[in-house]
Amino acid sequence: MGSYVLSHVMSVSIASPRFLTSMSSGRLQRSYLKKWGRIHHYRLPGGYVDTSRCYCSVSVSQSDISEKASTSVKKRVVSGVQPTGSLHLGNYLGAIKNWILLQITLEYDVKQLATATKSTAAIYMACGVDTTKASVFVQSHVRAHVELMWLLSSVTPIGRVNRMIQFKEKSRKAGDEQVGVALLTYPVLMASDILLYQSDLVPVGEDQKQHLELTRELAERVNYMYGRKWKKMGGRSSAIFKVPESLIPPAGARVMSLTDGLSKMSKSDPSDQSRINLLDPKDVIANKIKRCKTDSFPGLEFGNPERPECNNLLSIYQLISGRTKEEVAQECQDMNWGAFKTLLIDALIDHLHPIQVRYEEIMSDSAYLDRVLAEGATKAAVVADATLNNVYQAMGFLRR
């Protein structure tokens, strides 16, 4: 059996009601995108929530760790993603901008994991993560994650995790002898990641809703089983955990494969042709777009169910250019594929070039990157350890 990893990116941020209203209505204000550029992992004090991708990070407000910060005007948002595989355009447009929570246990290259982790952190920062307002860290550097996972596993029914769709699909494909226990229990670790930071909101896509449901169930179960005792011991209320709500990402941010307009762009797709990686050179981007799947219909249009590839490529152009769907539809309606692909290639290269330049700058300064990760883990541990200690006490463990 190969090596498997339980590692992902986490983000905990403080979001303003203005951004949350925009998110819940399925709209990202163009003024926000123009003002903050390609991406801000999180803009914490009074700002917006946005994020970049892939690797263990948590954004925690420097001054808003108190209960007041999350119960007055602002809400705390948590998300995550694994550091395996190359970050691609779908990660950037779908998750980096909206941070869909994702953590998956996958086979990985032991020799490359540390390098890939630092590379992912560098991409976050290159995409706009402001490390003065957000803390980026590696999940495994904050031990509270696995400790809370163990506590939560004691109240998690085995039948509940056996029914998780992703576990059933992956175990069926790989076979029982090739699947580790970590694949079965990783949704519990995901719940730990979320609940440690007393999160109000979790950005989710269709394929993560089941995991958030489990997180909510476990929070409610722990609150019911140990909440009264916790309150008698001096807790502020009988709620040990906040029960998080889902944060629905804007419509249209789901990027599909370049080889199949009905399949999501994915790091796990064996064909690199199916995706635009954020670090792809100019010639590779151009070649992938030139070779991507299209159709033989005249003109270009959104929303035609018989033209999924057309809808996907127009949506990519819309998101990259920051224009409205109406503007893109009017601009491209009479174009042929050759003219449009040239337009899309230029837009992608122009958009990704600054990210790639900044990425190389960050990767060339290893000491700086190591310092950012160390400081991020220290800040995140303050919040995580406080929650973990409360859970230990509520469950009756002897104080250390």
Short mmCIF file of C-alpha atoms in Angstrom, two decimals:
data_model
loop_
_atom_site.label_atom_id
_atom_site.label_comp_id
_atom_site.label_asym_id
_atom_site.label_seq_id
_atom_site.Cartn_x
_atom_site.Cartn_y
_atom_site.Cartn_z
CA MET A 1 0.00 0.00 0.00
CA GLY A 2 1.35 3.44 -0.90
CA SER A 3 1.86 6.34 1.46
CA TYR A 4 -1.12 8.51 2.21
CA VAL A 5 -1.34 11.98 3.63
CA LEU A 6 -3.81 13.67 5.93
CA SER A 7 -2.84 17.24 5.32
CA HIS A 8 -4.67 20.24 4.06
CA VAL A 9 -4.98 23.92 4.04
CA MET A 10 -7.05 25.68 6.57
CA SER A 11 -8.27 29.20 6.69
CA VAL A 12 -9.95 30.95 9.54
CA SER A 13 -10.94 34.52 8.89
CA ILE A 14 -13.16 37.33 10.06
CA ALA A 15 -15.67 38.45 7.43
CA SER A 16 -17.78 41.56 7.25
CA PRO A 17 -21.55 41.40 6.67
CA ARG A 18 -21.12 43.27 3.37
CA PHE A 19 -19.08 40.47 1.87
CA LEU A 20 -21.30 37.76 3.29
CA THR A 21 -24.35 39.40 1.76
CA SER A 22 -22.59 39.42 -1.60
CA MET A 23 -21.62 35.76 -1.22
CA SER A 24 -25.06 34.59 -0.15
CA SER A 25 -26.70 36.30 -3.09
CA GLY A 26 -24.24 34.64 -5.47
CA ARG A 27 -22.54 37.90 -6.48
CA LEU A 28 -18.97 39.05 -6.06
CA GLN A 29 -18.87 42.78 -6.45
CA ARG A 30 -16.68 43.85 -9.35
CA SER A 31 -15.39 46.76 -7.30
CA TYR A 32 -14.03 44.24 -4.80
CA LEU A 33 -12.25 42.23 -7.46
CA LYS A 34 -10.78 45.33 -9.05
CA LYS A 35 -9.70 46.82 -5.74
CA TRP A 36 -8.06 43.78 -4.26
CA GLY A 37 -6.72 42.28 -7.46
CA ARG A 38 -6.23 38.63 -8.14
CA ILE A 39 -6.85 37.50 -4.58
CA HIS A 40 -6.55 38.18 -0.97
CA HIS A 41 -6.44 35.09 1.16
CA TYR A 42 -8.39 37.01 3.74
CA ARG A 43 -8.75 40.58 4.55
CA LEU A 44 -9.52 40.36 8.23
CA PRO A 45 -10.27 43.60 10.06
CA GLY A 46 -13.50 44.88 8.59
CA GLY A 47 -12.63 43.40 5.24
CA TYR A 48 -13.76 40.74 2.85
CA VAL A 49 -13.22 37.05 2.87
CA ASP A 50 -11.33 35.68 -0.04
CA THR A 51 -8.69 33.14 -0.22
CA SER A 52 -6.07 31.43 -2.04
CA ARG A 53 -5.39 27.87 -2.22
CA CYS A 54 -3.75 24.68 -1.27
CA TYR A 55 -1.99 24.07 1.91
CA CYS A 56 -2.36 24.45 5.54
CA SER A 57 -3.22 27.93 6.49
CA VAL A 58 -5.33 29.76 8.96
CA SER A 59 -6.11 33.40 8.91
CA VAL A 60 -6.77 34.75 12.37
CA SER A 61 -7.38 38.35 13.18
CA GLN A 62 -4.56 39.85 15.19
CA SER A 63 -6.97 41.58 17.53
CA ASP A 64 -10.23 39.77 16.96
CA ILE A 65 -9.59 36.43 18.66
CA SER A 66 -12.06 37.44 21.36
CA GLU A 67 -15.66 36.32 21.39
CA LYS A 68 -16.70 39.87 20.71
CA ALA A 69 -15.24 39.78 17.21
CA SER A 70 -17.41 36.89 16.06
CA THR A 71 -20.64 37.84 17.80
CA SER A 72 -20.95 41.54 16.96
CA VAL A 73 -20.64 42.43 13.31
CA LYS A 74 -18.12 40.02 11.94
CA LYS A 75 -18.19 36.29 11.32
CA ARG A 76 -15.37 33.78 11.40
CA VAL A 77 -14.94 31.67 8.29
CA VAL A 78 -12.92 28.46 7.99
CA SER A 79 -11.86 26.47 4.93
CA GLY A 80 -9.24 24.00 3.85
CA VAL A 81 -7.48 22.15 1.05
CA GLN A 82 -4.74 19.53 0.66
CA PRO A 83 -1.19 20.34 -0.50
CA THR A 84 -0.86 17.46 -2.97
CA GLY A 85 -0.99 18.05 -6.71
CA SER A 86 -0.56 21.22 -8.75
CA LEU A 87 -2.83 24.18 -8.15
CA HIS A 88 -4.83 24.99 -11.25
CA LEU A 89 -7.25 27.55 -12.62
CA GLY A 90 -10.22 25.77 -11.05
CA ASN A 91 -8.59 26.06 -7.63
CA TYR A 92 -7.95 29.75 -8.24
CA LEU A 93 -11.35 30.76 -9.61
CA GLY A 94 -13.47 28.35 -7.63
CA ALA A 95 -11.63 27.96 -4.36
CA ILE A 96 -8.93 30.58 -4.09
CA LYS A 97 -11.55 33.25 -4.54
CA ASN A 98 -14.22 31.52 -2.47
CA TRP A 99 -12.23 28.97 -0.47
CA ILE A 100 -14.39 25.83 -0.76
CA LEU A 101 -13.45 23.59 2.13
CA LEU A 102 -11.67 20.50 0.92
CA GLN A 103 -9.45 17.93 2.53
CA ILE A 104 -8.74 14.57 0.94
CA THR A 105 -6.50 11.69 1.89
CA LEU A 106 -4.48 10.81 -1.20
CA GLU A 107 -1.38 8.85 -2.12
CA TYR A 108 1.58 11.20 -2.28
CA ASP A 109 5.30 11.38 -2.95
CA VAL A 110 7.10 11.36 0.41
CA LYS A 111 10.16 13.11 -0.98
CA GLN A 112 8.10 15.89 -2.53
CA LEU A 113 5.57 16.63 0.22
CA ALA A 114 7.63 19.21 2.13
CA THR A 115 8.58 21.02 -1.06
CA ALA A 116 4.99 20.93 -2.32
CA THR A 117 3.76 22.32 0.99
CA LYS A 118 6.08 25.31 0.86
CA SER A 119 5.28 25.79 -2.82
CA THR A 120 1.58 25.91 -2.05
CA ALA A 121 2.10 28.46 0.69
CA ALA A 122 4.11 30.58 -1.73
CA ILE A 123 1.30 30.43 -4.27
CA TYR A 124 -1.19 31.60 -1.62
CA MET A 125 0.94 34.58 -0.89
CA ALA A 126 1.62 35.25 -4.56
CA CYS A 127 -2.11 35.32 -5.15
CA GLY A 128 -2.54 38.10 -2.62
CA VAL A 129 -2.49 36.70 0.90
CA ASP A 130 -1.54 39.59 3.16
CA THR A 131 0.49 38.02 5.95
CA THR A 132 0.06 41.13 8.12
CA LYS A 133 -3.65 40.40 8.26
CA ALA A 134 -3.80 36.64 7.74
CA SER A 135 -1.84 33.81 9.29
CA VAL A 136 -0.65 31.01 7.03
CA PHE A 137 0.49 27.75 8.58
CA VAL A 138 0.89 24.04 8.07
CA GLN A 139 -1.84 22.01 9.72
CA SER A 140 0.56 19.45 11.14
CA HIS A 141 2.38 22.26 12.97
CA VAL A 142 -0.67 22.81 15.20
CA ARG A 143 -1.11 19.63 17.20
CA ALA A 144 -4.56 20.53 18.46
CA HIS A 145 -6.01 19.36 15.13
CA VAL A 146 -5.20 15.69 15.64
CA GLU A 147 -5.93 15.80 19.38
CA LEU A 148 -9.43 17.13 18.82
CA MET A 149 -9.91 14.63 16.03
CA TRP A 150 -9.27 11.82 18.51
CA LEU A 151 -11.77 13.27 20.99
CA LEU A 152 -14.39 13.71 18.27
CA SER A 153 -13.83 10.17 17.01
CA SER A 154 -15.06 8.86 20.35
CA VAL A 155 -18.51 10.35 19.70
CA THR A 156 -18.67 9.65 15.95
CA PRO A 157 -20.83 6.65 14.96
CA ILE A 158 -18.88 4.30 12.69
CA GLY A 159 -21.91 3.89 10.47
CA ARG A 160 -21.95 7.62 9.82
CA VAL A 161 -18.44 7.76 8.36
CA ASN A 162 -18.98 4.49 6.47
CA ARG A 163 -21.73 6.27 4.53
CA MET A 164 -19.55 9.17 3.39
CA ILE A 165 -19.70 9.28 -0.40
CA GLN A 166 -16.05 10.11 -1.06
CA PHE A 167 -14.87 7.23 1.15
CA LYS A 168 -17.16 4.76 -0.59
CA GLU A 169 -16.09 5.89 -4.05
CA LYS A 170 -12.34 5.90 -3.36
CA SER A 171 -12.34 2.62 -1.44
CA ARG A 172 -14.35 0.94 -4.18
CA LYS A 173 -11.87 2.08 -6.83
CA ALA A 174 -8.72 1.24 -4.88
CA GLY A 175 -9.86 -1.86 -2.97
CA ASP A 176 -9.82 -2.49 0.78
CA GLU A 177 -6.19 -3.57 0.89
CA GLN A 178 -5.05 -0.33 -0.72
CA VAL A 179 -7.07 2.07 1.45
CA GLY A 180 -5.84 3.29 4.83
CA VAL A 181 -7.99 3.96 7.88
CA ALA A 182 -7.13 7.64 7.45
CA LEU A 183 -9.40 7.79 4.42
CA LEU A 184 -12.31 6.62 6.56
CA THR A 185 -11.65 9.00 9.44
CA TYR A 186 -10.53 12.11 7.57
CA PRO A 187 -14.04 13.71 7.72
CA VAL A 188 -13.61 13.68 11.51
CA LEU A 189 -10.30 15.51 11.13
CA MET A 190 -12.06 17.98 8.87
CA ALA A 191 -14.64 18.54 11.59
CA SER A 192 -11.78 19.14 14.02
CA ASP A 193 -10.24 21.69 11.66
CA ILE A 194 -13.49 23.65 11.55
CA LEU A 195 -14.60 23.38 15.17
CA LEU A 196 -11.22 24.29 16.68
CA TYR A 197 -11.64 27.86 15.50
CA GLN A 198 -15.27 28.31 16.58
CA SER A 199 -16.18 28.97 12.98
CA ASP A 200 -19.41 30.70 12.04
CA LEU A 201 -19.29 29.94 8.33
CA VAL A 202 -17.74 27.38 6.00
CA PRO A 203 -17.64 27.91 2.22
CA VAL A 204 -18.79 24.66 0.62
CA GLY A 205 -19.52 23.22 -2.79
CA GLU A 206 -21.87 20.39 -3.64
CA ASP A 207 -19.21 17.73 -3.01
CA GLN A 208 -18.42 19.02 0.49
CA LYS A 209 -21.93 19.46 1.89
CA GLN A 210 -21.95 15.99 3.41
CA HIS A 211 -18.75 16.73 5.31
CA LEU A 212 -20.14 19.95 6.75
CA GLU A 213 -23.29 18.10 7.79
CA LEU A 214 -21.14 15.67 9.77
CA THR A 215 -19.28 18.58 11.37
CA ARG A 216 -22.55 20.15 12.46
CA GLU A 217 -23.80 16.84 13.83
CA LEU A 218 -20.63 16.31 15.87
CA ALA A 219 -20.76 19.86 17.26
CA GLU A 220 -24.37 19.37 18.33
CA ARG A 221 -23.61 15.94 19.78
CA VAL A 222 -20.72 17.22 21.90
CA ASN A 223 -22.75 20.22 23.04
CA TYR A 224 -25.64 17.94 24.05
CA MET A 225 -23.48 15.33 25.81
CA TYR A 226 -21.13 17.64 27.67
CA GLY A 227 -22.57 21.15 27.44
CA ARG A 228 -24.40 21.25 30.78
CA LYS A 229 -21.36 20.01 32.64
CA TRP A 230 -19.23 22.56 30.86
CA LYS A 231 -21.54 25.39 31.88
CA LYS A 232 -21.51 24.25 35.52
CA MET A 233 -17.73 24.28 35.38
CA GLY A 234 -17.80 27.95 34.44
CA GLY A 235 -18.25 27.89 30.69
CA ARG A 236 -19.94 30.93 29.15
CA SER A 237 -22.77 28.76 27.84
CA SER A 238 -23.67 25.14 27.28
CA ALA A 239 -22.34 25.39 23.73
CA ILE A 240 -18.77 24.10 23.69
CA PHE A 241 -18.66 24.45 19.91
CA LYS A 242 -20.33 26.88 17.57
CA VAL A 243 -22.42 25.02 15.01
CA PRO A 244 -21.17 26.39 11.67
CA GLU A 245 -23.37 27.35 8.76
CA SER A 246 -22.57 26.91 5.09
CA LEU A 247 -21.41 29.83 2.97
CA ILE A 248 -22.52 29.37 -0.62
CA PRO A 249 -19.96 30.53 -3.19
CA PRO A 250 -20.96 32.78 -6.09
CA ALA A 251 -22.59 31.14 -9.06
CA GLY A 252 -20.34 30.53 -12.02
CA ALA A 253 -17.13 29.99 -10.07
CA ARG A 254 -17.06 26.25 -10.76
CA VAL A 255 -14.49 25.68 -13.46
CA MET A 256 -14.82 22.59 -15.59
CA SER A 257 -12.25 20.42 -17.36
CA LEU A 258 -10.74 21.57 -20.65
CA THR A 259 -11.29 18.10 -22.07
CA ASP A 260 -14.85 17.56 -20.79
CA GLY A 261 -17.20 20.45 -20.06
CA LEU A 262 -19.33 18.25 -17.80
CA SER A 263 -16.49 17.28 -15.44
CA LYS A 264 -14.95 19.54 -12.82
CA MET A 265 -11.36 20.71 -13.38
CA SER A 266 -9.37 18.53 -10.99
CA LYS A 267 -5.82 17.99 -9.75
CA SER A 268 -6.49 14.26 -9.69
CA ASP A 269 -7.31 14.06 -13.40
CA PRO A 270 -4.51 11.99 -14.99
CA SER A 271 -4.45 14.30 -18.02
CA ASP A 272 -2.60 17.56 -17.47
CA GLN A 273 -4.30 18.81 -20.62
CA SER A 274 -7.56 18.98 -18.65
CA ARG A 275 -6.45 21.97 -16.55
CA ILE A 276 -4.52 25.23 -16.53
CA ASN A 277 -2.02 25.08 -13.67
CA LEU A 278 -1.27 28.40 -12.02
CA LEU A 279 2.43 27.99 -12.74
CA ASP A 280 2.08 26.83 -16.35
CA PRO A 281 4.43 28.71 -18.72
CA LYS A 282 2.94 30.90 -21.46
CA ASP A 283 3.48 28.37 -24.23
CA VAL A 284 1.85 25.60 -22.20
CA ILE A 285 -1.21 27.76 -21.48
CA ALA A 286 -1.52 28.63 -25.16
CA ASN A 287 -1.18 24.99 -26.24
CA LYS A 288 -3.79 23.77 -23.75
CA ILE A 289 -6.35 26.36 -24.81
CA LYS A 290 -5.72 25.73 -28.50
CA ARG A 291 -6.26 21.99 -27.99
CA CYS A 292 -9.18 22.19 -25.54
CA LYS A 293 -12.49 20.64 -26.48
CA THR A 294 -15.03 22.86 -28.25
CA ASP A 295 -18.07 22.31 -30.51
CA SER A 296 -19.23 23.01 -34.05
CA PHE A 297 -22.11 25.39 -33.26
CA PRO A 298 -21.94 28.91 -34.76
CA GLY A 299 -21.18 31.81 -32.41
CA LEU A 300 -20.59 31.63 -28.67
CA GLU A 301 -23.19 31.66 -25.89
CA PHE A 302 -23.75 31.03 -22.20
CA GLY A 303 -26.24 28.59 -20.76
CA ASN A 304 -26.88 26.23 -23.67
CA PRO A 305 -26.98 22.71 -22.12
CA GLU A 306 -25.84 21.27 -25.45
CA ARG A 307 -22.65 23.38 -25.27
CA PRO A 308 -21.01 22.72 -21.88
CA GLU A 309 -17.50 23.46 -23.18
CA CYS A 310 -18.62 26.79 -24.62
CA ASN A 311 -20.23 27.79 -21.34
CA ASN A 312 -17.10 26.77 -19.42
CA LEU A 313 -14.63 28.69 -21.59
CA LEU A 314 -16.80 31.81 -21.60
CA SER A 315 -17.13 31.55 -17.81
CA ILE A 316 -13.36 31.29 -17.43
CA TYR A 317 -12.91 34.39 -19.56
CA GLN A 318 -15.59 36.21 -17.57
CA LEU A 319 -13.98 35.40 -14.23
CA ILE A 320 -10.44 36.16 -15.41
CA SER A 321 -11.40 39.46 -17.04
CA GLY A 322 -13.63 40.60 -14.17
CA ARG A 323 -16.46 41.44 -16.56
CA THR A 324 -20.15 40.67 -16.23
CA LYS A 325 -21.74 37.78 -18.05
CA GLU A 326 -23.72 40.25 -20.16
CA GLU A 327 -20.57 42.09 -21.24
CA VAL A 328 -18.80 38.86 -22.20
CA ALA A 329 -21.86 37.53 -24.05
CA GLN A 330 -22.09 40.71 -26.10
CA GLU A 331 -18.36 40.80 -26.84
CA CYS A 332 -18.08 37.16 -27.90
CA GLN A 333 -21.43 36.23 -29.39
CA ASP A 334 -20.27 36.52 -33.01
CA MET A 335 -16.73 35.22 -32.53
CA ASN A 336 -15.44 31.95 -33.96
CA TRP A 337 -13.39 29.62 -31.80
CA GLY A 338 -10.07 30.72 -33.25
CA ALA A 339 -10.61 34.37 -32.37
CA PHE A 340 -11.99 33.60 -28.94
CA LYS A 341 -9.19 31.22 -28.00
CA THR A 342 -6.64 33.92 -28.84
CA LEU A 343 -8.55 36.33 -26.61
CA LEU A 344 -8.72 33.80 -23.77
CA ILE A 345 -5.03 32.88 -24.04
CA ASP A 346 -3.98 36.53 -23.78
CA ALA A 347 -6.29 37.11 -20.80
CA LEU A 348 -4.99 34.05 -18.94
CA ILE A 349 -1.34 34.87 -19.52
CA ASP A 350 -1.81 38.51 -18.47
CA HIS A 351 -3.70 37.46 -15.36
CA LEU A 352 -1.36 34.71 -14.20
CA HIS A 353 1.96 36.38 -15.01
CA PRO A 354 2.07 38.63 -11.89
CA ILE A 355 1.23 35.64 -9.70
CA GLN A 356 4.04 33.60 -11.24
CA VAL A 357 6.57 36.42 -10.84
CA ARG A 358 5.64 36.94 -7.18
CA TYR A 359 5.74 33.18 -6.57
CA GLU A 360 9.34 32.98 -7.79
CA GLU A 361 10.29 35.90 -5.54
CA ILE A 362 8.80 34.19 -2.47
CA MET A 363 10.31 30.79 -3.23
CA SER A 364 13.74 32.36 -3.62
CA ASP A 365 13.60 33.61 -0.01
CA SER A 366 13.28 30.38 1.97
CA ALA A 367 13.99 32.04 5.32
CA TYR A 368 11.12 34.47 4.84
CA LEU A 369 8.69 31.70 3.91
CA ASP A 370 9.74 29.57 6.90
CA ARG A 371 9.25 32.56 9.19
CA VAL A 372 5.75 33.23 7.85
CA LEU A 373 4.72 29.61 8.43
CA ALA A 374 6.20 29.52 11.95
CA GLU A 375 4.49 32.77 12.96
CA GLY A 376 1.20 31.59 11.47
CA ALA A 377 1.30 28.33 13.43
CA THR A 378 2.02 30.17 16.66
CA LYS A 379 -0.95 32.51 16.20
CA ALA A 380 -3.31 29.72 15.15
CA ALA A 381 -2.29 27.57 18.12
CA VAL A 382 -3.50 30.26 20.55
CA VAL A 383 -7.06 29.88 19.28
CA ALA A 384 -6.90 26.12 18.72
CA ASP A 385 -5.41 25.30 22.13
CA ALA A 386 -8.05 27.33 23.95
CA THR A 387 -10.83 25.34 22.27
CA LEU A 388 -9.07 22.03 22.84
CA ASN A 389 -8.55 22.70 26.55
CA ASN A 390 -12.24 23.51 26.94
CA VAL A 391 -13.19 20.21 25.29
CA TYR A 392 -10.82 18.23 27.50
CA GLN A 393 -12.32 19.82 30.62
CA ALA A 394 -15.91 19.36 29.47
CA MET A 395 -15.24 15.67 28.74
CA GLY A 396 -13.79 15.16 32.20
CA PHE A 397 -10.07 14.77 31.45
CA LEU A 398 -7.57 15.55 34.20
CA ARG A 399 -6.06 19.00 33.70
CA ARG A 400 -2.46 19.09 32.58
#
